[in-house]
Tab-separated table of C-alpha atoms and ligand atoms in Angstrom:
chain	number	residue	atom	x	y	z
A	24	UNK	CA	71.366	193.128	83.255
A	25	UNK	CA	68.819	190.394	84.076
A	26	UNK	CA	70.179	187.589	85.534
A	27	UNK	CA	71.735	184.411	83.120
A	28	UNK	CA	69.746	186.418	80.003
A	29	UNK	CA	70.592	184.713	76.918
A	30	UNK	CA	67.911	186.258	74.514
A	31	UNK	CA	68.920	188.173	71.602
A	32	UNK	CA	68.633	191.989	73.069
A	33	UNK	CA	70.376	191.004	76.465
A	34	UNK	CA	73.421	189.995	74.350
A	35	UNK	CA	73.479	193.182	71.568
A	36	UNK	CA	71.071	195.990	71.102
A	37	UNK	CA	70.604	199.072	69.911
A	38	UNK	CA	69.798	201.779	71.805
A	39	UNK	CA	68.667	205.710	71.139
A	40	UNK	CA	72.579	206.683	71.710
A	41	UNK	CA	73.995	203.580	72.034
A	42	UNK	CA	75.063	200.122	71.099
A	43	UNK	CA	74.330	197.891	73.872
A	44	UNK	CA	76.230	194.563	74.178
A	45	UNK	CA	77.017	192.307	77.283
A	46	UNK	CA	80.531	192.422	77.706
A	47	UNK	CA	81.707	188.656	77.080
A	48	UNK	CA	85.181	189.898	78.555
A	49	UNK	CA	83.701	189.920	81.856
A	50	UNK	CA	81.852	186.597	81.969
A	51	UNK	CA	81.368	184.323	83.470
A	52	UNK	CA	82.346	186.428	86.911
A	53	UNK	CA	80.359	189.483	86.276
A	54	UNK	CA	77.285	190.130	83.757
A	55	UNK	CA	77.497	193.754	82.886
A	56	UNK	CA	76.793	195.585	80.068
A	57	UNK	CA	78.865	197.831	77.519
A	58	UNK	CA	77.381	200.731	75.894
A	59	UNK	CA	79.094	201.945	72.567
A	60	UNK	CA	78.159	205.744	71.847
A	61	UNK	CA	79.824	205.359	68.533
A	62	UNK	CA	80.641	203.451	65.561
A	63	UNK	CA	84.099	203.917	66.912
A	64	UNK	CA	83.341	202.547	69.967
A	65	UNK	CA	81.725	199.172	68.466
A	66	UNK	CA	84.195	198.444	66.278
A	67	UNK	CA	86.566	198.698	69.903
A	68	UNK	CA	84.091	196.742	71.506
A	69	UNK	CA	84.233	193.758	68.493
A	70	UNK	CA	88.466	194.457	68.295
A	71	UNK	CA	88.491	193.622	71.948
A	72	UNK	CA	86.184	190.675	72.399
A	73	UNK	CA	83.733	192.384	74.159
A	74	UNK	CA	81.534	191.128	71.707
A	75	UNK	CA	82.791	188.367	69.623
A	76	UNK	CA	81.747	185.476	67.303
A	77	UNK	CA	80.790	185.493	63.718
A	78	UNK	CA	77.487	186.668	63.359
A	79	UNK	CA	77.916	188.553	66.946
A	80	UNK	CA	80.371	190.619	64.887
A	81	UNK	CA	78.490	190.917	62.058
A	82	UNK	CA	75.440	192.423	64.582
A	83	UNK	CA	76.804	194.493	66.360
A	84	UNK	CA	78.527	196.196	63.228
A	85	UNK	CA	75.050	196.785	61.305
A	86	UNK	CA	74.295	198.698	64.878
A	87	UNK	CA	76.689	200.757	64.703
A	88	UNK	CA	75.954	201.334	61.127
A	89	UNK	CA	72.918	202.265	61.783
A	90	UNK	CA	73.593	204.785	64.819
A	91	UNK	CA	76.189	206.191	62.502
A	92	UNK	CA	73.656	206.527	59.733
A	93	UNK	CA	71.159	208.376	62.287
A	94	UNK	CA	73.613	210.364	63.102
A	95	UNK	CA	74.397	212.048	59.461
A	96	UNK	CA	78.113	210.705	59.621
A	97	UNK	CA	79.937	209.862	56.449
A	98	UNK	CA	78.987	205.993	56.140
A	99	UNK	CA	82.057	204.628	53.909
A	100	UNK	CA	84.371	205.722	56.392
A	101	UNK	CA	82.143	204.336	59.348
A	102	UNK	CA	81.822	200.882	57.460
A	103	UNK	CA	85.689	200.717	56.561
A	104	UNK	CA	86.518	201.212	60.637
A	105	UNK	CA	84.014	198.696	61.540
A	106	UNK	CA	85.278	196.329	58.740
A	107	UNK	CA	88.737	196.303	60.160
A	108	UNK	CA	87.991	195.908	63.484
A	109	UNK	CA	88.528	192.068	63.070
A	110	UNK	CA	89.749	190.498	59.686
A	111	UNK	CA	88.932	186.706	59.975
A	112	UNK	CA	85.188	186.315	60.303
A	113	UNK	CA	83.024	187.108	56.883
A	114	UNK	CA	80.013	188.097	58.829
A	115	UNK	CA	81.173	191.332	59.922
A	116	UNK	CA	81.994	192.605	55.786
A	117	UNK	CA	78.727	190.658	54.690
A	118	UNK	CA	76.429	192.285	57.363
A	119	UNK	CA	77.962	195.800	56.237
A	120	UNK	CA	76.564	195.031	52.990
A	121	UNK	CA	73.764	193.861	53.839
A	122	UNK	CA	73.160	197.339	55.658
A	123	UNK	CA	74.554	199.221	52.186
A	124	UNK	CA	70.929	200.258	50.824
A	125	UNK	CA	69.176	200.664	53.612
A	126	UNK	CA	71.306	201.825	56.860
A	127	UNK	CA	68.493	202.063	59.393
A	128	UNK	CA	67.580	201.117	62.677
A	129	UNK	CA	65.271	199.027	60.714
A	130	UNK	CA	66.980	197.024	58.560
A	131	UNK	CA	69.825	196.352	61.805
A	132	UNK	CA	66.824	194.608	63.858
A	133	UNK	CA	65.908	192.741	61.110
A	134	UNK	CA	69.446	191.639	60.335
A	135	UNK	CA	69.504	190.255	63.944
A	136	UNK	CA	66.157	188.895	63.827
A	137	UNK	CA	67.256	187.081	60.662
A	138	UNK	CA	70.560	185.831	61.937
A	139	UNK	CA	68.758	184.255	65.274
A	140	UNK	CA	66.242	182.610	62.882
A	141	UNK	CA	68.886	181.166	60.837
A	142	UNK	CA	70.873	179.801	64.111
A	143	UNK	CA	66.972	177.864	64.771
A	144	UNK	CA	66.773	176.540	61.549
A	145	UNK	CA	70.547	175.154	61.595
A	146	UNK	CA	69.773	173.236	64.845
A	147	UNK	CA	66.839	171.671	63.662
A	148	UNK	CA	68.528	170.619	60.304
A	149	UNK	CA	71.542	168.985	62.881
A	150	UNK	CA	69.141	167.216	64.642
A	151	UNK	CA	69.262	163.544	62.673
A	152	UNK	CA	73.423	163.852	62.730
A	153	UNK	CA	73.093	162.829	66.557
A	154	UNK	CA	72.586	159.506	67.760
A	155	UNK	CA	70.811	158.785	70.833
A	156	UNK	CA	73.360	159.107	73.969
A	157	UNK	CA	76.010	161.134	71.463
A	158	UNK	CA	78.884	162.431	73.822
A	159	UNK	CA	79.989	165.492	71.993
A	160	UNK	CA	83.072	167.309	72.105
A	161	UNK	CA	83.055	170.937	71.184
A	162	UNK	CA	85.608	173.728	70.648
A	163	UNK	CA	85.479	177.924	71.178
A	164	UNK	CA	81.982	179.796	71.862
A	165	UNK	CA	78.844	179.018	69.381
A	166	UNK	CA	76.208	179.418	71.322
A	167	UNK	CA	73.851	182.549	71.968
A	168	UNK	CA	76.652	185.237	72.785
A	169	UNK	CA	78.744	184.030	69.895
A	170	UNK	CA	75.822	185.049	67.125
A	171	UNK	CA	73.388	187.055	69.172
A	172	UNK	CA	70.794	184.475	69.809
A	173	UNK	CA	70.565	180.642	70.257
A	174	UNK	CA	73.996	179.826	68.355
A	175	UNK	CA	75.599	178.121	65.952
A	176	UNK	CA	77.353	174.495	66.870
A	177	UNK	CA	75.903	175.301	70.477
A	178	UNK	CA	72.643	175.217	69.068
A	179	UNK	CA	72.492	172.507	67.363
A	180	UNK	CA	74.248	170.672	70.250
A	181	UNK	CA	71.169	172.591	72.278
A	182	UNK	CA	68.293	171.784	69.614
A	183	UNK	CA	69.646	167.931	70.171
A	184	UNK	CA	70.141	168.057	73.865
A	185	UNK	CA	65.927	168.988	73.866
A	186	UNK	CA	65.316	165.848	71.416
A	187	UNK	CA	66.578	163.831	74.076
A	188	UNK	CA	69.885	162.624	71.835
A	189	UNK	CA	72.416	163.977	74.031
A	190	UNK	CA	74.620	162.895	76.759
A	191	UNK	CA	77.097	164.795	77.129
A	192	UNK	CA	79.446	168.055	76.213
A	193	UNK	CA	83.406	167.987	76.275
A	194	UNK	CA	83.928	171.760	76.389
A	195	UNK	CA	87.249	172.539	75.503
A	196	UNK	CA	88.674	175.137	77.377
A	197	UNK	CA	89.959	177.265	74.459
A	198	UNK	CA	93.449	179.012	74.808
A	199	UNK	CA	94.214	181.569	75.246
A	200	UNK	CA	91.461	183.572	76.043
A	201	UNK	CA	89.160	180.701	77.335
A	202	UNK	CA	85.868	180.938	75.826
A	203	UNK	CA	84.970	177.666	76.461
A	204	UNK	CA	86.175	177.495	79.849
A	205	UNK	CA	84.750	180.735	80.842
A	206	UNK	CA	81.574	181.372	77.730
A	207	UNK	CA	80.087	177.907	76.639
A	208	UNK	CA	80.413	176.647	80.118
A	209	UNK	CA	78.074	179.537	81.573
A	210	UNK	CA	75.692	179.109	78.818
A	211	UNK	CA	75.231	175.403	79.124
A	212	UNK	CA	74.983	175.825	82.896
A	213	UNK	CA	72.336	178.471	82.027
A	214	UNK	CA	70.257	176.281	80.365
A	215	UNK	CA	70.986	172.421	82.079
A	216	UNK	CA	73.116	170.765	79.686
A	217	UNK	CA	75.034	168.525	81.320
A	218	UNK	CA	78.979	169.335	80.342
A	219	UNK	CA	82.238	168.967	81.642
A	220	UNK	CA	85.421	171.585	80.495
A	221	UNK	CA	88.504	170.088	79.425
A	222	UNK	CA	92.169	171.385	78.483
A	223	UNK	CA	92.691	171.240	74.776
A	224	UNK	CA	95.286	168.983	74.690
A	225	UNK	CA	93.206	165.910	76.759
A	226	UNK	CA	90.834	166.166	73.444
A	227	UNK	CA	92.609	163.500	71.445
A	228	UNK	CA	93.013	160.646	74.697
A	229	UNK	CA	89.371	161.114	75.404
A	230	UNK	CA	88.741	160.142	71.771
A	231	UNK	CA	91.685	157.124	72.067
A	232	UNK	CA	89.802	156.280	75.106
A	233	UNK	CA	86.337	156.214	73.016
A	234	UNK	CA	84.591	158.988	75.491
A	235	UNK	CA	83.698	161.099	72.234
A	236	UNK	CA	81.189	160.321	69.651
A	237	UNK	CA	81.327	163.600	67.305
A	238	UNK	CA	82.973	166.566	67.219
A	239	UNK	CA	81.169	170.034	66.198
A	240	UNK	CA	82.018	173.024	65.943
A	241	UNK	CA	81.465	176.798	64.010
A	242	UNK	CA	83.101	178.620	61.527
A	243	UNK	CA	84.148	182.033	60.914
A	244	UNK	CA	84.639	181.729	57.510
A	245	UNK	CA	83.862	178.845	55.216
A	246	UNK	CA	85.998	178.918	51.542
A	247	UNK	CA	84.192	178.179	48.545
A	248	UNK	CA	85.610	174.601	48.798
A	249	UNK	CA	84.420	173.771	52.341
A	250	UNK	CA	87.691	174.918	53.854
A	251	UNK	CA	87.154	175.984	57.421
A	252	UNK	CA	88.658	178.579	59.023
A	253	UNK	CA	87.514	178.565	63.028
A	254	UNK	CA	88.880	179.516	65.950
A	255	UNK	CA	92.759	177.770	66.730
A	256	UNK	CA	92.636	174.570	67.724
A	257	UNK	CA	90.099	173.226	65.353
A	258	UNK	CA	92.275	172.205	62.906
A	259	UNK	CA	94.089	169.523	65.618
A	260	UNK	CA	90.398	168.305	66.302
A	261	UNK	CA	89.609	167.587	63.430
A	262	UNK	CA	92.956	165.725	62.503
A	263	UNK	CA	92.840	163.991	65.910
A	264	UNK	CA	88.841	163.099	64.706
A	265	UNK	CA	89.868	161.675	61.645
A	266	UNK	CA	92.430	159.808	63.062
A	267	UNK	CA	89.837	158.311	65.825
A	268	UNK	CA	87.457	158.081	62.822
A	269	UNK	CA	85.004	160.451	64.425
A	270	UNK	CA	83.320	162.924	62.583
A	271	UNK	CA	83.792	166.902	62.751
A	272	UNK	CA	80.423	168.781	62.303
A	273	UNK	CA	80.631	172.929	61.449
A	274	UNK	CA	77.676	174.663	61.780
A	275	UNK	CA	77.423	177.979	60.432
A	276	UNK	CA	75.039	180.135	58.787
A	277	UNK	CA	75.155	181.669	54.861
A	278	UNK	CA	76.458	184.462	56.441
A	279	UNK	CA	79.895	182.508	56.681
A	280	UNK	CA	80.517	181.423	53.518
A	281	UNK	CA	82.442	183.463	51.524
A	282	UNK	CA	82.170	182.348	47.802
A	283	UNK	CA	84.794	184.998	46.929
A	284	UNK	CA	87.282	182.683	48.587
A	285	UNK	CA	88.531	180.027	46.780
A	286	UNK	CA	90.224	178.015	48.966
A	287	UNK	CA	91.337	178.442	53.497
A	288	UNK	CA	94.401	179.985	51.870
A	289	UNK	CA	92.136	182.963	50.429
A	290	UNK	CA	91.361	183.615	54.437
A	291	UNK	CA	92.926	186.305	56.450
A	292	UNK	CA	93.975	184.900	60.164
A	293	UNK	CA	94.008	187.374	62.555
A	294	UNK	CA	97.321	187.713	64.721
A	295	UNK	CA	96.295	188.818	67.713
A	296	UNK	CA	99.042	190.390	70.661
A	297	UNK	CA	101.552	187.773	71.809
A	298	UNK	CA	100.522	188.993	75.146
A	299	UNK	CA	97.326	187.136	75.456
A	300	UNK	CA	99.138	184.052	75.117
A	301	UNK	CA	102.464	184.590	77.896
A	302	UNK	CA	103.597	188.283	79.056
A	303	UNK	CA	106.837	186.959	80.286
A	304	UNK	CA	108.308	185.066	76.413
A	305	UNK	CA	107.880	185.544	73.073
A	306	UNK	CA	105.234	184.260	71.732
A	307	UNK	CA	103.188	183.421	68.157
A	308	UNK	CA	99.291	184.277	68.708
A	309	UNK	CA	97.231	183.174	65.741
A	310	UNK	CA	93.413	182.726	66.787
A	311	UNK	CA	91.963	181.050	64.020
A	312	UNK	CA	93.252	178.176	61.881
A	313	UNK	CA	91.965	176.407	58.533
A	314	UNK	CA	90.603	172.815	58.702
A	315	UNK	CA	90.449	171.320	55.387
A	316	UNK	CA	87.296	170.217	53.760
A	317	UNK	CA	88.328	166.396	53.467
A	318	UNK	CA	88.044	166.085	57.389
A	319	UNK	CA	85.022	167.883	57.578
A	320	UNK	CA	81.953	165.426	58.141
A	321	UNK	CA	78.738	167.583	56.958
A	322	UNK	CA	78.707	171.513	56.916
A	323	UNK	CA	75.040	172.862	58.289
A	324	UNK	CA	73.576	175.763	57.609
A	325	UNK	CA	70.195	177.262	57.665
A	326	UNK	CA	69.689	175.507	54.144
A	327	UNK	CA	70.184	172.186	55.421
A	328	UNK	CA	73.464	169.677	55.735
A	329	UNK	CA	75.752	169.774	52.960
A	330	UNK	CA	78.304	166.971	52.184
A	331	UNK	CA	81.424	166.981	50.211
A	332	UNK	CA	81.886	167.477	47.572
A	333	UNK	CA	81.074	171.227	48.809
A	334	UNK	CA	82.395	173.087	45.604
A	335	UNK	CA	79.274	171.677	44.239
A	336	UNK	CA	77.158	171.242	47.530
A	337	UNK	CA	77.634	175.309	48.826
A	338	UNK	CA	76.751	177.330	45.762
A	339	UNK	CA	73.279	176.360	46.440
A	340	UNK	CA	72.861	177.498	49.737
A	341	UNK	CA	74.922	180.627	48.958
A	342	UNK	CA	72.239	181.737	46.344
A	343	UNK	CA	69.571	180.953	48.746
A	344	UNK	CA	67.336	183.803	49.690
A	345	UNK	CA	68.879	185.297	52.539
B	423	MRU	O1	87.798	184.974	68.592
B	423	MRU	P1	86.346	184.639	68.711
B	423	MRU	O2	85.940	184.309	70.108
B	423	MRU	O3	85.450	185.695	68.081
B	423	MRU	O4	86.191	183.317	67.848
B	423	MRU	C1	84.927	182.745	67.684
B	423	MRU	C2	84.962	181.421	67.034
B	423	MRU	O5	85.976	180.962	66.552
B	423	MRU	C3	83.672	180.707	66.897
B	423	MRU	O6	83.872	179.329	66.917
B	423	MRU	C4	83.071	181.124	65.553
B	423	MRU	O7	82.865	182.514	65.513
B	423	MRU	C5	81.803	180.463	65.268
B	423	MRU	S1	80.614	181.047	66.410
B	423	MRU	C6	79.166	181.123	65.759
């Protein structure tokens, strides 16, 4: 692995035999790569956070489509193991349609190419929603290893940083499994951002004590209404934004909305193993949560910013060529 690589093949590839991906469950300690020989093997690699984030997900399953598909294997069955490997984010079931027609090699690259384009556009479309000196509190992993190139709410943050309008990042730490502490920390470091991680629960005084100027964050599923479901955690932000009168931000490709839901309580939340969160008590382990759409600010995606009402405002960017 090349050292502090954040370019699109560094974080998922594919391979002759194999689907690449830097394992995110070693980082920031150790860079070192994974190679999946299988379908079977991706969708452990996406179940156990090896790779993880949306349109991560949703890359690393259209590569293991496709070495499947080179492979002569029966491609239903491959699509339904990769499809449960996680249940929350839409990206994973929306790039394995994507892949449908044509299950090559091919058509994965493009996919990725495609997503990292869209994460680009996103951050230049964010852009005017920061002031000049904006201290901006974020929430979970956007950024390059959470979509497989630039990122989501970490690169727009990223695309403003470079026009000069930021100041500084909050990163919240991100129970239980840390990827802010240990993902969005080693990626601003990477590229000079200046940052500092908090625990979640000091989010809400630093916005009493009027050290935050917006929040933003991703999505791993956006409802039909503009009802967010992100990673747990988000939902508190955004109640402890509105209460500070701050506004919440989500930045998320097409690839995240999911028309077919109606409302948040159309999406499935995963439950992962009480074990992450103590191995000693019981414990309740849901990692995503729903924010409603009346305390989110502006939704971006690679269409441009959308505003409330979003029943009316997403539709367009969902029939957007893609
Ligand atoms: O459980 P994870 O680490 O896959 O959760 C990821 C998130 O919740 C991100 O915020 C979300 O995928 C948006 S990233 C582009």
């Amino acid at each position: 692995v090349g050292r502090r690589d954040l370019s699109p093949e560094s974080i998922v590839r594919l391979e002759a035999d194999a689907v690449v991906v830097l394992d995110q469950r070693r980082l920031p300690e150790e860079e070192v790569e994974l190679r999946c020989a299988s379908a079977a093997e991706v969708a452990d690699a996406i179940r156990t956070l090896a790779v993880r984030g949306a349109p991560a997900i949703g890359v690393a399953a259209a590569y293991g489509l496709a070495l499947a598909s080179e492979r002569g294997e029966d491609l239903d069955v491959v699509s339904d193991v990769l499809a449960s490997s996680r249940p929350t984010a839409v990206n994973l079931r929306w790039a394995l349609d994507e892949m449908r027609d044509d299950p090559t090699p091919h058509r994965a690259r493009l996919l990725h190419e495609a997503e990292v384009e869209r994460c680009r556009a996103m951050g230049e479309h964010a852009i005017p929603l920061f002031a000049r000196g904006t201290r901006v509190l974020t929430h979970c992993n956007t950024g390059a290893l959470a979509t497989a190139g630039y990122g989501s709410a970490l690169g727009a943050i990223r695309a403003a940083w470079e026009a000069g309008l930021v100041d500084h990042v909050w990163v919240d730490e991100t129970r239980p499994l840390l990827q802010g502490a240990r993902l969005t920390a080693w990626e601003l470091e990477t590229v000079g951002i200046p940052f500092s991680v908090i625990v979640d629960g000091a989010a809400a005084s630093l916005m009493a004590s009027g050290e935050v100027d917006s929040v933003v964050t991703g999505a791993d599923r956006i409802a039909a209404n503009g009802d967010v479901a992100n990673k747990v955690g988000t939902y508190g932000l955004a109640v402890a934004a509105a209460h500070h009168g701050l506004p919440l931000c989500v930045v998320a490709p097409t690839s995240t909305l999911d028309p077919d839901a109606v409302t948040g309580a159309d999406i499935p939340i995963e439950e992962r193993a009480p074990s992450e969160v103590s191995t000693r008590f019981p414990a309740r382990n849901p990692a995503f949560d729903v924010t409603p759409a009346a305390l989110v600010a502006s939704i971006v995606t690679e269409v441009g910013v959308h505003r409330a009402p979003y029943v009316e405002s997403l539709p367009a960017a969902v029939r957007s060529p893609r």
